[in-house]
């Protein structure tokens, strides 16, 4: 696809994301009864399902030859191929949505050859729209209509010590994945005199897509999570890359993880120091591992 064709796709995804966002904004989430997928920390509402149906119908009508992967319609064993594929999270931040907390977004990504190629992330409650097309930069349009190129904030120079790190607890509240989170969060927060990294701050947004967009903007220095899915990161990954940030494995060692890796460390745009930052973060993880990984 040409740059012009990709930009046309991005423009249409923005239209669809805004339409979906309008549905979300008027859904009165606190009046809905959510259901659980895995446990009470992993929930879905009727609005999630309705919004995915809306997005899927719009995209398949316009681009019938493209594949579609959505959170609510995903079936175990479904593979992301090299074909152009829309990867969609209709509501990223469902728990926030149910609680009326405004860190909620529509996430629509296009991957081609399994590479993030177009990304649109829209928070309808705060009127923040992030978008990117491969090779054309990343942008945010805010509530006043202004459009700004990412990143918005220049990078600090002190590595983890001065960093604001995005994290998520996820839905695992026991077992090895929970224990890994406990270890990493504790190591990030502890003072250097007690063996920790003593970061400036930790942030739990409740939406991986929004958190990665914050990293792309330079408003957070990194985001780490093991256990999220391709639909949580596909759109924001494109935005991060086009802003000058990098995505690496949430486990040490892999600098080029696949889109369905399920373990991600996003690092902010910077002219230098990204490699050193990643290695410092991987040192915090050490030999500990989650059970998550790409499909075999």
mmCIF file of C-alpha atoms in Angstrom:
data_model
loop_
_atom_site.group_PDB
_atom_site.id
_atom_site.type_symbol
_atom_site.label_atom_id
_atom_site.label_comp_id
_atom_site.label_asym_id
_atom_site.label_seq_id
_atom_site.Cartn_x
_atom_site.Cartn_y
_atom_site.Cartn_z
ATOM 1 C CA UNK A 1 0.000 0.000 0.000
ATOM 2 C CA UNK A 2 1.154 3.520 -0.779
ATOM 3 C CA UNK A 3 1.606 6.247 1.814
ATOM 4 C CA UNK A 4 -1.501 7.925 0.449
ATOM 5 C CA UNK A 5 -3.569 4.760 0.799
ATOM 6 C CA UNK A 6 -2.377 4.278 4.371
ATOM 7 C CA UNK A 7 -3.243 7.881 5.216
ATOM 8 C CA UNK A 8 -6.721 7.378 3.755
ATOM 9 C CA UNK A 9 -7.123 4.325 5.978
ATOM 10 C CA UNK A 10 -5.997 6.334 9.001
ATOM 11 C CA UNK A 11 -8.487 9.086 8.199
ATOM 12 C CA UNK A 12 -11.291 6.531 8.011
ATOM 13 C CA UNK A 13 -10.216 4.851 11.254
ATOM 14 C CA UNK A 14 -10.448 8.243 12.946
ATOM 15 C CA UNK A 15 -14.041 8.612 11.723
ATOM 16 C CA UNK A 16 -14.910 5.121 12.982
ATOM 17 C CA UNK A 17 -13.150 5.651 16.323
ATOM 18 C CA UNK A 18 -15.074 8.869 16.906
ATOM 19 C CA UNK A 19 -18.359 7.156 16.052
ATOM 20 C CA UNK A 20 -17.545 4.336 18.465
ATOM 21 C CA UNK A 21 -16.447 6.849 21.072
ATOM 22 C CA UNK A 22 -19.794 8.596 20.839
ATOM 23 C CA UNK A 23 -21.531 5.309 21.663
ATOM 24 C CA UNK A 24 -19.235 4.790 24.649
ATOM 25 C CA UNK A 25 -19.691 8.330 25.920
ATOM 26 C CA UNK A 26 -23.480 8.012 25.991
ATOM 27 C CA UNK A 27 -23.636 4.483 27.399
ATOM 28 C CA UNK A 28 -23.972 5.479 31.080
ATOM 29 C CA UNK A 29 -21.534 2.764 32.170
ATOM 30 C CA UNK A 30 -22.351 2.806 35.874
ATOM 31 C CA UNK A 31 -25.881 1.596 35.056
ATOM 32 C CA UNK A 32 -24.597 -1.509 33.260
ATOM 33 C CA UNK A 33 -24.066 -4.909 34.818
ATOM 34 C CA UNK A 34 -20.658 -6.245 33.742
ATOM 35 C CA UNK A 35 -19.888 -9.941 33.377
ATOM 36 C CA UNK A 36 -16.605 -11.663 34.154
ATOM 37 C CA UNK A 37 -14.318 -13.364 31.629
ATOM 38 C CA UNK A 38 -11.761 -14.929 33.980
ATOM 39 C CA UNK A 39 -12.483 -13.329 37.351
ATOM 40 C CA UNK A 40 -13.898 -10.115 38.803
ATOM 41 C CA UNK A 41 -10.791 -8.221 37.651
ATOM 42 C CA UNK A 42 -11.411 -9.233 34.000
ATOM 43 C CA UNK A 43 -14.797 -7.921 32.901
ATOM 44 C CA UNK A 44 -16.812 -7.175 29.776
ATOM 45 C CA UNK A 45 -19.968 -5.118 29.249
ATOM 46 C CA UNK A 46 -22.670 -5.120 26.604
ATOM 47 C CA UNK A 47 -21.169 -1.877 25.362
ATOM 48 C CA UNK A 48 -17.817 -3.583 24.625
ATOM 49 C CA UNK A 49 -19.636 -6.074 22.449
ATOM 50 C CA UNK A 50 -21.881 -3.527 20.734
ATOM 51 C CA UNK A 51 -18.968 -1.227 19.942
ATOM 52 C CA UNK A 52 -16.938 -4.066 18.436
ATOM 53 C CA UNK A 53 -19.878 -5.040 16.221
ATOM 54 C CA UNK A 54 -20.129 -1.419 15.065
ATOM 55 C CA UNK A 55 -16.410 -1.130 14.313
ATOM 56 C CA UNK A 56 -16.262 -4.487 12.579
ATOM 57 C CA UNK A 57 -19.223 -3.674 10.342
ATOM 58 C CA UNK A 58 -17.702 -0.340 9.306
ATOM 59 C CA UNK A 59 -14.269 -1.805 8.568
ATOM 60 C CA UNK A 60 -15.336 -4.983 6.788
ATOM 61 C CA UNK A 61 -17.754 -3.043 4.601
ATOM 62 C CA UNK A 62 -15.035 -0.637 3.499
ATOM 63 C CA UNK A 63 -12.099 -3.082 3.447
ATOM 64 C CA UNK A 64 -13.596 -6.544 2.799
ATOM 65 C CA UNK A 65 -10.230 -8.088 1.859
ATOM 66 C CA UNK A 66 -8.627 -7.219 5.213
ATOM 67 C CA UNK A 67 -8.670 -9.601 8.176
ATOM 68 C CA UNK A 68 -10.191 -8.567 11.496
ATOM 69 C CA UNK A 69 -9.180 -9.494 15.044
ATOM 70 C CA UNK A 70 -11.246 -8.072 17.897
ATOM 71 C CA UNK A 71 -11.069 -8.638 21.625
ATOM 72 C CA UNK A 72 -14.703 -9.615 22.055
ATOM 73 C CA UNK A 73 -14.896 -11.956 19.040
ATOM 74 C CA UNK A 74 -11.454 -13.545 19.465
ATOM 75 C CA UNK A 75 -11.351 -17.355 19.529
ATOM 76 C CA UNK A 76 -8.456 -19.344 20.967
ATOM 77 C CA UNK A 77 -6.160 -20.467 18.169
ATOM 78 C CA UNK A 78 -6.871 -17.515 15.869
ATOM 79 C CA UNK A 79 -3.576 -16.413 14.313
ATOM 80 C CA UNK A 80 -2.486 -13.021 13.050
ATOM 81 C CA UNK A 81 -1.158 -13.573 9.536
ATOM 82 C CA UNK A 82 0.878 -11.451 7.129
ATOM 83 C CA UNK A 83 -2.362 -10.217 5.548
ATOM 84 C CA UNK A 84 -3.492 -6.650 6.293
ATOM 85 C CA UNK A 85 -5.332 -7.076 9.579
ATOM 86 C CA UNK A 86 -7.350 -4.696 11.714
ATOM 87 C CA UNK A 87 -6.699 -5.396 15.399
ATOM 88 C CA UNK A 88 -9.331 -3.788 17.605
ATOM 89 C CA UNK A 89 -10.071 -3.250 21.257
ATOM 90 C CA UNK A 90 -13.542 -1.664 21.350
ATOM 91 C CA UNK A 91 -13.096 -0.451 24.927
ATOM 92 C CA UNK A 92 -9.621 -0.577 26.418
ATOM 93 C CA UNK A 93 -10.087 0.179 30.084
ATOM 94 C CA UNK A 94 -13.395 -1.606 30.672
ATOM 95 C CA UNK A 95 -12.987 -1.532 34.453
ATOM 96 C CA UNK A 96 -12.427 2.227 34.248
ATOM 97 C CA UNK A 97 -15.507 2.480 32.018
ATOM 98 C CA UNK A 98 -17.681 0.644 34.535
ATOM 99 C CA UNK A 99 -16.402 2.814 37.392
ATOM 100 C CA UNK A 100 -16.815 6.077 35.499
ATOM 101 C CA UNK A 101 -13.061 6.714 35.513
ATOM 102 C CA UNK A 102 -12.214 8.543 32.262
ATOM 103 C CA UNK A 103 -9.115 6.580 31.152
ATOM 104 C CA UNK A 104 -11.052 4.698 28.468
ATOM 105 C CA UNK A 105 -10.364 4.408 24.757
ATOM 106 C CA UNK A 106 -11.184 2.875 21.417
ATOM 107 C CA UNK A 107 -8.068 1.248 19.927
ATOM 108 C CA UNK A 108 -7.938 0.436 16.195
ATOM 109 C CA UNK A 109 -4.690 -0.746 14.644
ATOM 110 C CA UNK A 110 -3.787 -1.985 11.187
ATOM 111 C CA UNK A 111 -0.899 -4.416 10.926
ATOM 112 C CA UNK A 112 0.625 -5.426 7.592
ATOM 113 C CA UNK A 113 3.098 -8.293 7.523
ATOM 114 C CA UNK A 114 2.472 -8.460 11.308
ATOM 115 C CA UNK A 115 4.002 -4.973 11.656
ATOM 116 C CA UNK A 116 2.089 -2.047 13.217
ATOM 117 C CA UNK A 117 1.302 0.195 10.247
ATOM 118 C CA UNK A 118 -1.613 2.479 11.185
ATOM 119 C CA UNK A 119 -2.816 3.296 14.679
ATOM 120 C CA UNK A 120 -5.730 5.286 16.085
ATOM 121 C CA UNK A 121 -6.496 5.546 19.805
ATOM 122 C CA UNK A 122 -9.398 7.738 20.951
ATOM 123 C CA UNK A 123 -10.415 8.631 24.510
ATOM 124 C CA UNK A 124 -13.982 9.949 24.154
ATOM 125 C CA UNK A 125 -14.232 11.240 27.715
ATOM 126 C CA UNK A 126 -11.154 13.463 27.523
ATOM 127 C CA UNK A 127 -11.339 14.126 23.764
ATOM 128 C CA UNK A 128 -7.796 12.901 23.111
ATOM 129 C CA UNK A 129 -7.112 11.352 19.715
ATOM 130 C CA UNK A 130 -3.713 9.798 19.002
ATOM 131 C CA UNK A 131 -2.901 8.662 15.474
ATOM 132 C CA UNK A 132 0.016 7.516 13.343
ATOM 133 C CA UNK A 133 0.839 6.121 9.922
ATOM 134 C CA UNK A 134 4.059 4.229 9.272
ATOM 135 C CA UNK A 135 6.744 6.637 8.090
ATOM 136 C CA UNK A 136 4.615 9.743 8.615
ATOM 137 C CA UNK A 137 4.979 10.564 12.310
ATOM 138 C CA UNK A 138 2.591 10.454 15.253
ATOM 139 C CA UNK A 139 0.137 13.103 16.416
ATOM 140 C CA UNK A 140 -2.372 13.996 19.103
ATOM 141 C CA UNK A 141 -5.538 16.018 18.592
ATOM 142 C CA UNK A 142 -6.895 17.391 21.856
ATOM 143 C CA UNK A 143 -10.245 18.718 23.046
ATOM 144 C CA UNK A 144 -9.624 22.193 21.613
ATOM 145 C CA UNK A 145 -9.019 20.751 18.144
ATOM 146 C CA UNK A 146 -5.304 21.525 18.113
ATOM 147 C CA UNK A 147 -3.029 18.913 16.518
ATOM 148 C CA UNK A 148 0.484 18.441 17.875
ATOM 149 C CA UNK A 149 3.304 16.176 16.793
ATOM 150 C CA UNK A 150 4.632 13.635 19.273
ATOM 151 C CA UNK A 151 6.555 13.588 21.505
ATOM 152 C CA UNK A 152 5.296 16.550 23.509
ATOM 153 C CA UNK A 153 7.918 16.418 26.275
ATOM 154 C CA UNK A 154 11.694 16.032 25.970
ATOM 155 C CA UNK A 155 13.389 13.055 27.597
ATOM 156 C CA UNK A 156 15.127 13.189 30.994
ATOM 157 C CA UNK A 157 18.693 11.902 31.167
ATOM 158 C CA UNK A 158 18.892 9.918 34.409
ATOM 159 C CA UNK A 159 17.508 6.531 33.349
ATOM 160 C CA UNK A 160 15.207 4.709 35.734
ATOM 161 C CA UNK A 161 16.070 6.959 38.657
ATOM 162 C CA UNK A 162 14.105 9.910 37.258
ATOM 163 C CA UNK A 163 11.514 7.850 35.387
ATOM 164 C CA UNK A 164 7.739 7.791 35.553
ATOM 165 C CA UNK A 165 6.801 4.173 34.786
ATOM 166 C CA UNK A 166 3.409 2.896 33.684
ATOM 167 C CA UNK A 167 2.401 -0.484 35.122
ATOM 168 C CA UNK A 168 -0.724 -2.661 35.354
ATOM 169 C CA UNK A 169 -1.734 -5.327 37.853
ATOM 170 C CA UNK A 170 -3.697 -7.299 35.273
ATOM 171 C CA UNK A 171 -6.250 -9.945 36.195
ATOM 172 C CA UNK A 172 -3.837 -12.512 37.704
ATOM 173 C CA UNK A 173 -3.982 -12.129 41.475
ATOM 174 C CA UNK A 174 -2.088 -15.274 42.437
ATOM 175 C CA UNK A 175 0.558 -17.525 40.949
ATOM 176 C CA UNK A 176 3.771 -16.733 39.019
ATOM 177 C CA UNK A 177 2.416 -13.781 37.020
ATOM 178 C CA UNK A 178 1.190 -12.046 40.153
ATOM 179 C CA UNK A 179 4.483 -12.795 41.915
ATOM 180 C CA UNK A 180 6.447 -11.313 38.997
ATOM 181 C CA UNK A 181 4.421 -8.111 39.220
ATOM 182 C CA UNK A 182 5.031 -7.918 42.964
ATOM 183 C CA UNK A 183 8.764 -8.360 42.453
ATOM 184 C CA UNK A 184 9.113 -5.833 39.635
ATOM 185 C CA UNK A 185 6.895 -3.182 41.215
ATOM 186 C CA UNK A 186 8.727 -3.536 44.518
ATOM 187 C CA UNK A 187 12.155 -3.358 42.879
ATOM 188 C CA UNK A 188 11.166 -0.269 40.919
ATOM 189 C CA UNK A 189 9.919 1.485 44.047
ATOM 190 C CA UNK A 190 12.595 0.484 46.581
ATOM 191 C CA UNK A 191 15.531 2.714 47.345
ATOM 192 C CA UNK A 192 18.912 1.959 45.824
ATOM 193 C CA UNK A 193 20.334 1.357 49.299
ATOM 194 C CA UNK A 194 17.919 -1.568 49.692
ATOM 195 C CA UNK A 195 18.666 -2.980 46.225
ATOM 196 C CA UNK A 196 15.946 -1.268 44.221
ATOM 197 C CA UNK A 197 15.843 1.132 41.274
ATOM 198 C CA UNK A 198 14.116 3.957 43.228
ATOM 199 C CA UNK A 199 12.159 5.315 40.239
ATOM 200 C CA UNK A 200 10.497 8.703 40.465
ATOM 201 C CA UNK A 201 6.957 7.331 40.252
ATOM 202 C CA UNK A 202 4.700 4.469 39.173
ATOM 203 C CA UNK A 203 1.423 5.015 37.308
ATOM 204 C CA UNK A 204 -1.450 2.547 36.857
ATOM 205 C CA UNK A 205 -3.787 3.939 34.184
ATOM 206 C CA UNK A 206 -6.031 0.936 33.613
ATOM 207 C CA UNK A 207 -5.576 1.107 29.839
ATOM 208 C CA UNK A 208 -2.478 -0.225 28.099
ATOM 209 C CA UNK A 209 -3.284 1.673 24.907
ATOM 210 C CA UNK A 210 -3.543 5.017 26.691
ATOM 211 C CA UNK A 211 -0.441 4.297 28.764
ATOM 212 C CA UNK A 212 1.627 3.537 25.640
ATOM 213 C CA UNK A 213 0.334 6.711 23.996
ATOM 214 C CA UNK A 214 1.473 8.611 27.095
ATOM 215 C CA UNK A 215 4.905 7.060 26.593
ATOM 216 C CA UNK A 216 4.851 8.132 22.938
ATOM 217 C CA UNK A 217 4.027 11.666 24.065
ATOM 218 C CA UNK A 218 6.865 11.652 26.600
ATOM 219 C CA UNK A 219 4.411 12.012 29.494
ATOM 220 C CA UNK A 220 5.596 8.653 30.854
ATOM 221 C CA UNK A 221 9.054 7.226 30.356
ATOM 222 C CA UNK A 222 8.049 3.593 29.948
ATOM 223 C CA UNK A 223 5.199 1.139 30.227
ATOM 224 C CA UNK A 224 5.612 -2.513 31.213
ATOM 225 C CA UNK A 225 3.024 -5.270 31.246
ATOM 226 C CA UNK A 226 2.966 -9.022 30.811
ATOM 227 C CA UNK A 227 -0.417 -10.516 29.981
ATOM 228 C CA UNK A 228 -2.017 -7.972 27.676
ATOM 229 C CA UNK A 229 -2.995 -8.850 24.110
ATOM 230 C CA UNK A 230 -2.302 -7.663 20.576
ATOM 231 C CA UNK A 231 -5.491 -5.578 20.576
ATOM 232 C CA UNK A 232 -4.259 -3.710 23.647
ATOM 233 C CA UNK A 233 -1.051 -2.612 21.936
ATOM 234 C CA UNK A 234 -1.344 -2.756 18.119
ATOM 235 C CA UNK A 235 -2.563 0.800 17.524
ATOM 236 C CA UNK A 236 -0.495 2.391 20.289
ATOM 237 C CA UNK A 237 2.634 0.510 19.143
ATOM 238 C CA UNK A 238 2.445 2.248 15.765
ATOM 239 C CA UNK A 239 1.998 5.597 17.516
ATOM 240 C CA UNK A 240 4.951 4.886 19.815
ATOM 241 C CA UNK A 241 7.252 3.867 16.958
ATOM 242 C CA UNK A 242 6.344 6.864 14.820
ATOM 243 C CA UNK A 243 7.016 9.178 17.759
ATOM 244 C CA UNK A 244 10.525 7.713 18.084
ATOM 245 C CA UNK A 245 9.895 5.298 20.937
ATOM 246 C CA UNK A 246 10.655 1.585 20.961
ATOM 247 C CA UNK A 247 8.798 -1.574 21.953
ATOM 248 C CA UNK A 248 10.802 -4.504 23.306
ATOM 249 C CA UNK A 249 10.010 -7.737 25.107
ATOM 250 C CA UNK A 250 8.660 -7.554 28.637
ATOM 251 C CA UNK A 251 11.126 -10.362 29.418
ATOM 252 C CA UNK A 252 14.857 -9.652 29.051
ATOM 253 C CA UNK A 253 16.634 -10.363 25.789
ATOM 254 C CA UNK A 254 14.336 -9.831 22.813
ATOM 255 C CA UNK A 255 14.617 -6.453 21.097
ATOM 256 C CA UNK A 256 12.096 -7.289 18.355
ATOM 257 C CA UNK A 257 9.021 -8.976 19.845
ATOM 258 C CA UNK A 258 6.098 -10.069 17.650
ATOM 259 C CA UNK A 259 2.799 -8.221 17.731
ATOM 260 C CA UNK A 260 1.189 -11.071 19.737
ATOM 261 C CA UNK A 261 4.047 -11.375 22.226
ATOM 262 C CA UNK A 262 1.817 -10.681 25.258
ATOM 263 C CA UNK A 263 4.853 -9.210 27.084
ATOM 264 C CA UNK A 264 5.726 -5.612 26.320
ATOM 265 C CA UNK A 265 8.060 -2.863 27.448
ATOM 266 C CA UNK A 266 7.421 0.465 25.731
ATOM 267 C CA UNK A 267 10.149 3.111 26.058
ATOM 268 C CA UNK A 268 9.715 6.788 25.283
ATOM 269 C CA UNK A 269 11.219 8.711 22.364
ATOM 270 C CA UNK A 270 14.790 9.851 22.955
ATOM 271 C CA UNK A 271 17.839 10.730 20.884
ATOM 272 C CA UNK A 272 20.028 8.555 23.112
ATOM 273 C CA UNK A 273 19.872 6.275 26.124
ATOM 274 C CA UNK A 274 16.990 3.998 25.091
ATOM 275 C CA UNK A 275 19.167 0.876 24.977
ATOM 276 C CA UNK A 276 20.648 1.638 28.385
ATOM 277 C CA UNK A 277 17.167 2.292 29.802
ATOM 278 C CA UNK A 278 15.892 -1.063 28.527
ATOM 279 C CA UNK A 279 18.875 -2.931 29.920
ATOM 280 C CA UNK A 280 18.418 -1.233 33.287
ATOM 281 C CA UNK A 281 14.748 -2.244 33.332
ATOM 282 C CA UNK A 282 15.582 -5.810 32.306
ATOM 283 C CA UNK A 283 18.037 -5.908 35.233
ATOM 284 C CA UNK A 284 15.087 -5.183 37.540
ATOM 285 C CA UNK A 285 13.232 -8.210 36.125
ATOM 286 C CA UNK A 286 16.271 -10.452 36.477
ATOM 287 C CA UNK A 287 15.564 -14.177 36.164
ATOM 288 C CA UNK A 288 11.870 -13.912 37.041
ATOM 289 C CA UNK A 289 9.414 -14.771 34.260
ATOM 290 C CA UNK A 290 5.705 -14.669 33.552
ATOM 291 C CA UNK A 291 3.873 -17.553 31.913
ATOM 292 C CA UNK A 292 2.790 -15.338 29.006
ATOM 293 C CA UNK A 293 4.221 -15.435 25.515
ATOM 294 C CA UNK A 294 3.327 -15.587 21.825
ATOM 295 C CA UNK A 295 1.307 -18.511 20.527
ATOM 296 C CA UNK A 296 3.566 -21.442 19.535
#
